[in-house]
PDB file of C-alpha atoms in Angstrom:
ATOM      1  CA  UNK A  22       1.144 -24.087  22.661  1.00 52.00           C
ATOM      2  CA  UNK A  23      -0.982 -25.076  25.613  1.00 69.00           C
ATOM      3  CA  UNK A  24      -4.215 -23.300  26.131  1.00 96.00           C
ATOM      4  CA  UNK A  25      -4.572 -20.367  28.540  1.00 98.00           C
ATOM      5  CA  UNK A  26      -6.718 -22.417  30.869  1.00 98.00           C
ATOM      6  CA  UNK A  27      -5.492 -25.840  29.867  1.00 97.00           C
ATOM      7  CA  UNK A  28      -6.465 -28.613  32.352  1.00 97.00           C
ATOM      8  CA  UNK A  29      -8.835 -26.358  34.363  1.00 98.00           C
ATOM      9  CA  UNK A  30     -12.544 -26.861  35.149  1.00 98.00           C
ATOM     10  CA  UNK A  31     -14.895 -23.953  34.699  1.00 99.00           C
ATOM     11  CA  UNK A  32     -18.439 -23.521  36.047  1.00 99.00           C
ATOM     12  CA  UNK A  33     -20.677 -21.413  33.762  1.00 99.00           C
ATOM     13  CA  UNK A  34     -24.199 -20.556  34.633  1.00 99.00           C
ATOM     14  CA  UNK A  35     -26.679 -19.469  32.016  1.00 98.00           C
ATOM     15  CA  UNK A  36     -24.763 -21.692  29.665  1.00 98.00           C
ATOM     16  CA  UNK A  37     -27.511 -22.737  27.362  1.00 98.00           C
ATOM     17  CA  UNK A  38     -27.124 -19.812  24.937  1.00 98.00           C
ATOM     18  CA  UNK A  39     -25.956 -16.231  24.554  1.00 98.00           C
ATOM     19  CA  UNK A  40     -23.057 -15.033  26.655  1.00 98.00           C
ATOM     20  CA  UNK A  41     -23.044 -18.175  28.704  1.00 98.00           C
ATOM     21  CA  UNK A  42     -22.563 -20.517  25.788  1.00 98.00           C
ATOM     22  CA  UNK A  43     -19.929 -18.260  24.428  1.00 98.00           C
ATOM     23  CA  UNK A  44     -18.060 -18.169  27.669  1.00 98.00           C
ATOM     24  CA  UNK A  45     -18.202 -21.970  27.928  1.00 98.00           C
ATOM     25  CA  UNK A  46     -16.905 -22.369  24.312  1.00 98.00           C
ATOM     26  CA  UNK A  47     -14.163 -19.826  24.639  1.00 98.00           C
ATOM     27  CA  UNK A  48     -12.855 -21.412  27.861  1.00 98.00           C
ATOM     28  CA  UNK A  49     -13.200 -24.845  26.211  1.00 98.00           C
ATOM     29  CA  UNK A  50     -11.186 -23.608  23.262  1.00 98.00           C
ATOM     30  CA  UNK A  51      -8.446 -22.612  25.630  1.00 98.00           C
ATOM     31  CA  UNK A  52      -8.346 -26.078  27.321  1.00 98.00           C
ATOM     32  CA  UNK A  53     -10.950 -26.016  30.061  1.00 98.00           C
ATOM     33  CA  UNK A  54     -13.584 -28.654  30.869  1.00 98.00           C
ATOM     34  CA  UNK A  55     -17.014 -27.203  31.589  1.00 99.00           C
ATOM     35  CA  UNK A  56     -19.825 -27.469  34.099  1.00 99.00           C
ATOM     36  CA  UNK A  57     -22.760 -25.966  32.328  1.00 99.00           C
ATOM     37  CA  UNK A  58     -25.794 -24.991  34.351  1.00 99.00           C
ATOM     38  CA  UNK A  59     -28.976 -23.311  33.097  1.00 98.00           C
ATOM     39  CA  UNK A  60     -32.596 -23.078  34.081  1.00 98.00           C
ATOM     40  CA  UNK A  61     -33.513 -23.977  30.459  1.00 98.00           C
ATOM     41  CA  UNK A  62     -36.994 -22.779  31.173  1.00 98.00           C
ATOM     42  CA  UNK A  63     -39.299 -19.795  31.310  1.00 98.00           C
ATOM     43  CA  UNK A  64     -39.903 -17.202  33.997  1.00 98.00           C
ATOM     44  CA  UNK A  65     -43.242 -15.649  33.749  1.00 98.00           C
ATOM     45  CA  UNK A  66     -42.138 -12.002  34.376  1.00 98.00           C
ATOM     46  CA  UNK A  67     -39.412 -12.176  31.563  1.00 98.00           C
ATOM     47  CA  UNK A  68     -40.974 -10.655  28.336  1.00 98.00           C
ATOM     48  CA  UNK A  69     -38.936 -12.739  25.786  1.00 97.00           C
ATOM     49  CA  UNK A  70     -38.448 -16.502  25.236  1.00 98.00           C
ATOM     50  CA  UNK A  71     -35.818 -17.857  27.480  1.00 98.00           C
ATOM     51  CA  UNK A  72     -33.499 -20.879  26.753  1.00 98.00           C
ATOM     52  CA  UNK A  73     -34.640 -24.468  26.413  1.00 98.00           C
ATOM     53  CA  UNK A  74     -33.265 -27.917  27.086  1.00 98.00           C
ATOM     54  CA  UNK A  75     -32.474 -28.095  23.397  1.00 98.00           C
ATOM     55  CA  UNK A  76     -30.350 -24.986  23.794  1.00 98.00           C
ATOM     56  CA  UNK A  77     -28.419 -26.583  26.568  1.00 98.00           C
ATOM     57  CA  UNK A  78     -27.910 -29.817  24.521  1.00 98.00           C
ATOM     58  CA  UNK A  79     -26.450 -27.584  21.716  1.00 98.00           C
ATOM     59  CA  UNK A  80     -23.830 -26.063  24.178  1.00 98.00           C
ATOM     60  CA  UNK A  81     -22.946 -29.643  25.064  1.00 98.00           C
ATOM     61  CA  UNK A  82     -22.558 -30.621  21.467  1.00 98.00           C
ATOM     62  CA  UNK A  83     -20.375 -27.611  20.638  1.00 98.00           C
ATOM     63  CA  UNK A  84     -18.079 -28.105  23.698  1.00 98.00           C
ATOM     64  CA  UNK A  85     -17.657 -31.796  22.926  1.00 98.00           C
ATOM     65  CA  UNK A  86     -16.889 -30.914  19.388  1.00 98.00           C
ATOM     66  CA  UNK A  87     -13.823 -29.082  20.762  1.00 97.00           C
ATOM     67  CA  UNK A  88     -12.812 -32.435  22.465  1.00 97.00           C
ATOM     68  CA  UNK A  89     -13.424 -31.153  25.929  1.00 98.00           C
ATOM     69  CA  UNK A  90     -15.472 -32.672  28.655  1.00 98.00           C
ATOM     70  CA  UNK A  91     -18.739 -31.084  29.790  1.00 98.00           C
ATOM     71  CA  UNK A  92     -21.291 -31.886  32.537  1.00 98.00           C
ATOM     72  CA  UNK A  93     -24.584 -30.135  31.944  1.00 98.00           C
ATOM     73  CA  UNK A  94     -27.378 -29.757  34.413  1.00 98.00           C
ATOM     74  CA  UNK A  95     -30.720 -27.916  34.458  1.00 98.00           C
ATOM     75  CA  UNK A  96     -30.858 -25.978  37.686  1.00 98.00           C
ATOM     76  CA  UNK A  97     -32.299 -22.580  38.881  1.00 98.00           C
ATOM     77  CA  UNK A  98     -29.775 -20.349  40.343  1.00 98.00           C
ATOM     78  CA  UNK A  99     -32.547 -19.125  42.680  1.00 98.00           C
ATOM     79  CA  UNK A 100     -32.602 -22.551  44.259  1.00 98.00           C
ATOM     80  CA  UNK A 101     -29.391 -22.977  46.228  1.00 98.00           C
ATOM     81  CA  UNK A 102     -29.984 -26.657  46.835  1.00 98.00           C
ATOM     82  CA  UNK A 103     -30.396 -27.508  43.267  1.00 98.00           C
ATOM     83  CA  UNK A 104     -27.584 -25.299  42.099  1.00 98.00           C
ATOM     84  CA  UNK A 105     -25.097 -26.650  44.664  1.00 98.00           C
ATOM     85  CA  UNK A 106     -26.087 -30.323  43.833  1.00 98.00           C
ATOM     86  CA  UNK A 107     -25.392 -29.545  40.131  1.00 98.00           C
ATOM     87  CA  UNK A 108     -22.056 -28.032  41.066  1.00 98.00           C
ATOM     88  CA  UNK A 109     -21.084 -30.846  43.390  1.00 98.00           C
ATOM     89  CA  UNK A 110     -21.921 -33.478  40.616  1.00 98.00           C
ATOM     90  CA  UNK A 111     -19.893 -31.617  38.026  1.00 98.00           C
ATOM     91  CA  UNK A 112     -16.903 -31.326  40.299  1.00 98.00           C
ATOM     92  CA  UNK A 113     -17.162 -34.985  41.238  1.00 98.00           C
ATOM     93  CA  UNK A 114     -17.087 -35.957  37.545  1.00 98.00           C
ATOM     94  CA  UNK A 115     -14.461 -33.542  36.312  1.00 98.00           C
ATOM     95  CA  UNK A 116     -12.185 -33.682  39.256  1.00 98.00           C
ATOM     96  CA  UNK A 117     -12.217 -30.129  40.690  1.00 98.00           C
ATOM     97  CA  UNK A 118     -13.010 -26.509  40.128  1.00 98.00           C
ATOM     98  CA  UNK A 119     -10.753 -23.638  39.054  1.00 98.00           C
ATOM     99  CA  UNK A 120     -12.970 -20.957  37.305  1.00 99.00           C
ATOM    100  CA  UNK A 121     -16.515 -19.674  37.932  1.00 99.00           C
ATOM    101  CA  UNK A 122     -18.460 -17.622  35.489  1.00 99.00           C
ATOM    102  CA  UNK A 123     -21.585 -16.422  37.359  1.00 99.00           C
ATOM    103  CA  UNK A 124     -23.362 -15.408  34.130  1.00 98.00           C
ATOM    104  CA  UNK A 125     -27.118 -16.393  34.533  1.00 98.00           C
ATOM    105  CA  UNK A 126     -29.364 -13.408  34.222  1.00 98.00           C
ATOM    106  CA  UNK A 127     -32.653 -11.994  33.009  1.00 98.00           C
ATOM    107  CA  UNK A 128     -33.939  -8.700  31.704  1.00 98.00           C
ATOM    108  CA  UNK A 129     -37.322  -6.817  31.910  1.00 97.00           C
ATOM    109  CA  UNK A 130     -38.515  -3.381  31.892  1.00 95.00           C
ATOM    110  CA  UNK A 131     -40.735  -0.814  33.781  1.00 96.00           C
ATOM    111  CA  UNK A 132     -40.450   2.505  35.669  1.00 97.00           C
ATOM    112  CA  UNK A 133     -40.123   2.149  39.385  1.00 98.00           C
ATOM    113  CA  UNK A 134     -43.686   3.150  39.941  1.00 98.00           C
ATOM    114  CA  UNK A 135     -44.984   0.601  37.386  1.00 98.00           C
ATOM    115  CA  UNK A 136     -42.889  -2.541  38.260  1.00 98.00           C
ATOM    116  CA  UNK A 137     -44.805  -5.312  39.816  1.00 98.00           C
ATOM    117  CA  UNK A 138     -43.677  -7.198  42.929  1.00 98.00           C
ATOM    118  CA  UNK A 139     -43.100 -10.209  40.731  1.00 98.00           C
ATOM    119  CA  UNK A 140     -40.913  -8.354  38.255  1.00 98.00           C
ATOM    120  CA  UNK A 141     -38.893  -6.842  41.023  1.00 98.00           C
ATOM    121  CA  UNK A 142     -38.536 -10.091  43.077  1.00 98.00           C
ATOM    122  CA  UNK A 143     -37.618 -12.234  40.078  1.00 98.00           C
ATOM    123  CA  UNK A 144     -34.897  -9.817  38.964  1.00 98.00           C
ATOM    124  CA  UNK A 145     -33.256  -9.625  42.341  1.00 98.00           C
ATOM    125  CA  UNK A 146     -33.615 -13.373  42.843  1.00 98.00           C
ATOM    126  CA  UNK A 147     -31.942 -14.262  39.625  1.00 98.00           C
ATOM    127  CA  UNK A 148     -29.433 -11.368  38.938  1.00 99.00           C
ATOM    128  CA  UNK A 149     -28.177 -10.906  42.468  1.00 99.00           C
ATOM    129  CA  UNK A 150     -29.159 -13.813  44.786  1.00 99.00           C
ATOM    130  CA  UNK A 151     -28.527 -16.225  42.066  1.00 99.00           C
ATOM    131  CA  UNK A 152     -25.009 -14.814  41.619  1.00 99.00           C
ATOM    132  CA  UNK A 153     -24.433 -15.179  45.447  1.00 99.00           C
ATOM    133  CA  UNK A 154     -25.721 -18.715  45.314  1.00 99.00           C
ATOM    134  CA  UNK A 155     -23.386 -19.450  42.538  1.00 99.00           C
ATOM    135  CA  UNK A 156     -20.287 -18.018  44.495  1.00 99.00           C
ATOM    136  CA  UNK A 157     -21.465 -19.789  47.629  1.00 98.00           C
ATOM    137  CA  UNK A 158     -21.801 -23.225  45.913  1.00 98.00           C
ATOM    138  CA  UNK A 159     -18.305 -22.850  44.390  1.00 98.00           C
ATOM    139  CA  UNK A 160     -16.388 -21.607  47.483  1.00 98.00           C
ATOM    140  CA  UNK A 161     -15.758 -25.027  49.098  1.00 98.00           C
ATOM    141  CA  UNK A 162     -14.551 -26.486  45.821  1.00 98.00           C
ATOM    142  CA  UNK A 163     -12.258 -23.483  45.065  1.00 98.00           C
ATOM    143  CA  UNK A 164     -10.835 -23.642  48.588  1.00 98.00           C
ATOM    144  CA  UNK A 165     -10.136 -27.378  48.152  1.00 98.00           C
ATOM    145  CA  UNK A 166      -8.493 -26.539  44.927  1.00 97.00           C
ATOM    146  CA  UNK A 167      -6.101 -24.032  46.610  1.00 98.00           C
ATOM    147  CA  UNK A 168      -7.633 -21.113  44.783  1.00 98.00           C
ATOM    148  CA  UNK A 169      -9.224 -19.987  41.602  1.00 98.00           C
ATOM    149  CA  UNK A 170     -10.914 -17.224  39.625  1.00 99.00           C
ATOM    150  CA  UNK A 171     -14.477 -15.980  40.016  1.00 99.00           C
ATOM    151  CA  UNK A 172     -15.999 -13.753  37.307  1.00 99.00           C
ATOM    152  CA  UNK A 173     -19.318 -12.175  38.014  1.00 99.00           C
ATOM    153  CA  UNK A 174     -21.403 -10.752  35.113  1.00 98.00           C
ATOM    154  CA  UNK A 175     -22.703  -7.323  35.896  1.00 98.00           C
ATOM    155  CA  UNK A 176     -23.368  -4.655  33.415  1.00 98.00           C
ATOM    156  CA  UNK A 177     -22.863  -0.984  32.603  1.00 98.00           C
ATOM    157  CA  UNK A 178     -26.131  -0.819  34.556  1.00 98.00           C
ATOM    158  CA  UNK A 179     -24.004  -1.896  37.500  1.00 98.00           C
ATOM    159  CA  UNK A 180     -22.134   1.413  37.189  1.00 98.00           C
ATOM    160  CA  UNK A 181     -24.795   3.839  35.870  1.00 98.00           C
ATOM    161  CA  UNK A 182     -28.357   4.800  36.487  1.00 97.00           C
ATOM    162  CA  UNK A 183     -30.620   3.897  33.541  1.00 97.00           C
ATOM    163  CA  UNK A 184     -34.331   4.632  33.235  1.00 96.00           C
ATOM    164  CA  UNK A 185     -36.963   1.928  32.898  1.00 97.00           C
ATOM    165  CA  UNK A 186     -34.821  -0.836  34.353  1.00 98.00           C
ATOM    166  CA  UNK A 187     -34.376   0.183  37.956  1.00 98.00           C
ATOM    167  CA  UNK A 188     -34.758  -3.348  39.302  1.00 98.00           C
ATOM    168  CA  UNK A 189     -32.027  -4.471  36.859  1.00 98.00           C
ATOM    169  CA  UNK A 190     -29.818  -1.506  37.844  1.00 98.00           C
ATOM    170  CA  UNK A 191     -30.289  -2.288  41.538  1.00 98.00           C
ATOM    171  CA  UNK A 192     -29.364  -5.998  41.024  1.00 99.00           C
ATOM    172  CA  UNK A 193     -26.334  -5.232  38.872  1.00 98.00           C
ATOM    173  CA  UNK A 194     -25.081  -2.646  41.406  1.00 98.00           C
ATOM    174  CA  UNK A 195     -25.502  -5.265  44.019  1.00 98.00           C
ATOM    175  CA  UNK A 196     -23.273  -7.620  42.069  1.00 99.00           C
ATOM    176  CA  UNK A 197     -20.548  -5.088  42.348  1.00 98.00           C
ATOM    177  CA  UNK A 198     -20.795  -4.908  46.151  1.00 98.00           C
ATOM    178  CA  UNK A 199     -20.872  -8.740  46.258  1.00 99.00           C
ATOM    179  CA  UNK A 200     -17.847  -8.902  44.064  1.00 99.00           C
ATOM    180  CA  UNK A 201     -15.843  -6.527  46.251  1.00 98.00           C
ATOM    181  CA  UNK A 202     -16.785  -8.228  49.457  1.00 99.00           C
ATOM    182  CA  UNK A 203     -15.952 -11.649  48.048  1.00 99.00           C
ATOM    183  CA  UNK A 204     -12.648 -10.430  46.755  1.00 99.00           C
ATOM    184  CA  UNK A 205     -11.763  -9.340  50.273  1.00 98.00           C
ATOM    185  CA  UNK A 206     -13.158 -12.361  52.071  1.00 98.00           C
ATOM    186  CA  UNK A 207     -11.611 -14.925  49.616  1.00 98.00           C
ATOM    187  CA  UNK A 208      -8.193 -13.392  48.889  1.00 98.00           C
ATOM    188  CA  UNK A 209      -6.588 -15.322  51.792  1.00 98.00           C
ATOM    189  CA  UNK A 210      -7.710 -18.558  49.998  1.00 98.00           C
ATOM    190  CA  UNK A 211      -6.043 -17.582  46.746  1.00 98.00           C
ATOM    191  CA  UNK A 212      -9.420 -16.962  45.176  1.00 99.00           C
ATOM    192  CA  UNK A 213      -9.621 -13.857  42.911  1.00 99.00           C
ATOM    193  CA  UNK A 214     -13.043 -12.271  42.194  1.00 99.00           C
ATOM    194  CA  UNK A 215     -13.849  -9.705  39.597  1.00 99.00           C
ATOM    195  CA  UNK A 216     -16.793  -8.455  37.593  1.00 99.00           C
ATOM    196  CA  UNK A 217     -17.314  -7.666  33.919  1.00 99.00           C
ATOM    197  CA  UNK A 218     -19.524  -4.867  32.729  1.00 98.00           C
ATOM    198  CA  UNK A 219     -20.790  -5.139  29.158  1.00 98.00           C
ATOM    199  CA  UNK A 220     -22.692  -2.599  27.152  1.00 98.00           C
ATOM    200  CA  UNK A 221     -25.574  -4.101  25.097  1.00 98.00           C
ATOM    201  CA  UNK A 222     -24.512  -7.573  23.732  1.00 98.00           C
ATOM    202  CA  UNK A 223     -25.934  -9.134  20.567  1.00 98.00           C
ATOM    203  CA  UNK A 224     -28.036 -11.919  22.096  1.00 98.00           C
ATOM    204  CA  UNK A 225     -31.645 -12.879  22.478  1.00 97.00           C
ATOM    205  CA  UNK A 226     -31.733 -10.719  25.652  1.00 97.00           C
ATOM    206  CA  UNK A 227     -31.865  -7.543  23.596  1.00 97.00           C
ATOM    207  CA  UNK A 228     -32.830  -8.759  20.164  1.00 98.00           C
ATOM    208  CA  UNK A 229     -36.536  -9.322  20.834  1.00 97.00           C
ATOM    209  CA  UNK A 230     -39.778  -7.608  20.392  1.00 97.00           C
ATOM    210  CA  UNK A 231     -40.184  -6.464  24.013  1.00 95.00           C
ATOM    211  CA  UNK A 232     -36.724  -4.715  23.927  1.00 96.00           C
ATOM    212  CA  UNK A 233     -37.401  -3.156  20.553  1.00 97.00           C
ATOM    213  CA  UNK A 234     -40.622  -1.746  21.859  1.00 96.00           C
ATOM    214  CA  UNK A 235     -38.827  -0.111  24.797  1.00 94.00           C
ATOM    215  CA  UNK A 236     -36.338   1.535  22.366  1.00 95.00           C
ATOM    216  CA  UNK A 237     -38.835   2.401  19.532  1.00 96.00           C
ATOM    217  CA  UNK A 238     -42.248   3.165  21.006  1.00 96.00           C
ATOM    218  CA  UNK A 239     -42.799   5.649  18.291  1.00 97.00           C
ATOM    219  CA  UNK A 240     -42.626   2.928  15.664  1.00 97.00           C
ATOM    220  CA  UNK A 241     -45.273   0.375  14.612  1.00 97.00           C
ATOM    221  CA  UNK A 242     -44.264  -3.167  15.591  1.00 96.00           C
ATOM    222  CA  UNK A 243     -43.552  -4.320  11.960  1.00 96.00           C
ATOM    223  CA  UNK A 244     -40.959  -1.546  11.630  1.00 97.00           C
ATOM    224  CA  UNK A 245     -38.993  -2.448  14.793  1.00 98.00           C
ATOM    225  CA  UNK A 246     -36.306  -4.478  13.099  1.00 97.00           C
ATOM    226  CA  UNK A 247     -32.662  -5.048  14.197  1.00 98.00           C
ATOM    227  CA  UNK A 248     -31.316  -2.847  11.458  1.00 97.00           C
ATOM    228  CA  UNK A 249     -33.684  -0.033  12.212  1.00 97.00           C
ATOM    229  CA  UNK A 250     -32.921  -0.266  16.001  1.00 97.00           C
ATOM    230  CA  UNK A 251     -29.228  -0.371  15.599  1.00 98.00           C
ATOM    231  CA  UNK A 252     -28.676   3.492  15.582  1.00 98.00           C
ATOM    232  CA  UNK A 253     -30.632   3.827  18.770  1.00 97.00           C
ATOM    233  CA  UNK A 254     -28.447   1.283  20.539  1.00 98.00           C
ATOM    234  CA  UNK A 255     -25.362   2.904  19.067  1.00 98.00           C
ATOM    235  CA  UNK A 256     -26.367   6.258  20.484  1.00 97.00           C
ATOM    236  CA  UNK A 257     -25.619   4.828  23.929  1.00 97.00           C
ATOM    237  CA  UNK A 258     -21.954   4.067  23.104  1.00 98.00           C
ATOM    238  CA  UNK A 259     -19.025   6.164  22.314  1.00 98.00           C
ATOM    239  CA  UNK A 260     -17.450   3.793  19.787  1.00 98.00           C
ATOM    240  CA  UNK A 261     -19.523   3.532  16.679  1.00 98.00           C
ATOM    241  CA  UNK A 262     -21.124   0.150  17.327  1.00 98.00           C
ATOM    242  CA  UNK A 263     -24.719  -0.621  18.429  1.00 98.00           C
ATOM    243  CA  UNK A 264     -23.631  -3.589  20.552  1.00 98.00           C
ATOM    244  CA  UNK A 265     -20.676  -5.870  21.149  1.00 98.00           C
ATOM    245  CA  UNK A 266     -20.589  -9.618  20.386  1.00 98.00           C
ATOM    246  CA  UNK A 267     -20.754 -12.353  23.094  1.00 98.00           C
ATOM    247  CA  UNK A 268     -17.122 -13.337  22.315  1.00 98.00           C
ATOM    248  CA  UNK A 269     -15.984  -9.889  23.357  1.00 98.00           C
ATOM    249  CA  UNK A 270     -17.297 -10.510  26.813  1.00 98.00           C
ATOM    250  CA  UNK A 271     -15.944 -14.129  26.599  1.00 98.00           C
ATOM    251  CA  UNK A 272     -12.480 -12.852  25.973  1.00 98.00           C
ATOM    252  CA  UNK A 273     -12.626 -10.568  29.014  1.00 98.00           C
ATOM    253  CA  UNK A 274     -13.827 -13.594  31.078  1.00 98.00           C
ATOM    254  CA  UNK A 275     -10.976 -15.772  29.739  1.00 98.00           C
ATOM    255  CA  UNK A 276      -8.337 -13.240  30.595  1.00 98.00           C
ATOM    256  CA  UNK A 277      -9.624 -12.879  34.190  1.00 98.00           C
ATOM    257  CA  UNK A 278      -9.780 -16.618  34.452  1.00 98.00           C
ATOM    258  CA  UNK A 279      -6.191 -17.073  33.211  1.00 98.00           C
ATOM    259  CA  UNK A 280      -2.898 -16.810  34.940  1.00 97.00           C
ATOM    260  CA  UNK A 281      -2.286 -13.595  32.878  1.00 97.00           C
ATOM    261  CA  UNK A 282      -4.560 -11.994  35.484  1.00 98.00           C
ATOM    262  CA  UNK A 283      -3.122 -13.776  38.412  1.00 98.00           C
ATOM    263  CA  UNK A 284      -2.816 -10.672  40.627  1.00 98.00           C
ATOM    264  CA  UNK A 285      -6.154  -9.013  39.428  1.00 98.00           C
ATOM    265  CA  UNK A 286      -8.891  -8.987  42.012  1.00 99.00           C
ATOM    266  CA  UNK A 287     -11.722  -6.586  42.911  1.00 98.00           C
ATOM    267  CA  UNK A 288     -11.710  -5.210  39.338  1.00 98.00           C
ATOM    268  CA  UNK A 289     -14.768  -3.830  37.485  1.00 98.00           C
ATOM    269  CA  UNK A 290     -13.754  -4.725  33.923  1.00 98.00           C
ATOM    270  CA  UNK A 291     -15.799  -2.634  31.395  1.00 98.00           C
ATOM    271  CA  UNK A 292     -16.404  -4.047  27.912  1.00 98.00           C
ATOM    272  CA  UNK A 293     -18.721  -1.224  27.120  1.00 98.00           C
ATOM    273  CA  UNK A 294     -17.752   0.593  23.929  1.00 98.00           C
ATOM    274  CA  UNK A 295     -17.264   3.658  26.057  1.00 98.00           C
ATOM    275  CA  UNK A 296     -20.898   3.779  27.267  1.00 98.00           C
ATOM    276  CA  UNK A 297     -19.952   4.571  30.851  1.00 98.00           C
ATOM    277  CA  UNK A 298     -17.876   7.692  29.664  1.00 97.00           C
ATOM    278  CA  UNK A 299     -21.134   9.444  28.724  1.00 92.00           C
TER     279      UNK A 299
END
């Protein structure tokens, strides 16, 4: 049986690890070739170690192990020129563009009165402007293709107010507005645009000392372990899980990318273990 996205080309940003790598692999498993883009570097305001060139190389290795083609580029989604060059090169090598997963994102913390300008500006630049840059860089190629599917990674924080991450909430709410506007503007071109809204996902973005400190300020650092923190994460969800796995989000991305969702556009697809019901 042919894969659900057989013969298609997918752009994935933030592809070096975490959800991005998972999305690239899941789409490749179902027949897509991949344009993988990642900063593969550190942003000073981010309180955990970000991905590296070695991580991006590992994504390449895993996609190639599935016998799919992949073009990988280091580029910053904040830099439209660099990003669009990476996308153009990938399209030129792989022959087109059908699917876009605008996944690249960062996370940091602080109450609104304590956030620095750097923390606010970096968050908006990566998590909102970077998503717009990704869509903008892809539109000419999707139009030339006669249509396609664009999936923007938002969050439950794109639908809820959450303390201590007001800059993240603002950016992720902005992604919803971007998604809905793009869905309207691009429908005539046969381009569908949707967003996915995960609860906490078991990746390095939450499994780090800085996030653990936010969730457990009452505990000494040496007691802030994944197992100890799990019940506190689980308290945010309705289903009895502390977090979902990257592949759970990848399966949603795959469905939205596939012809099974051919008439789905403008949708906020929650993969949230019921968090938004609270």
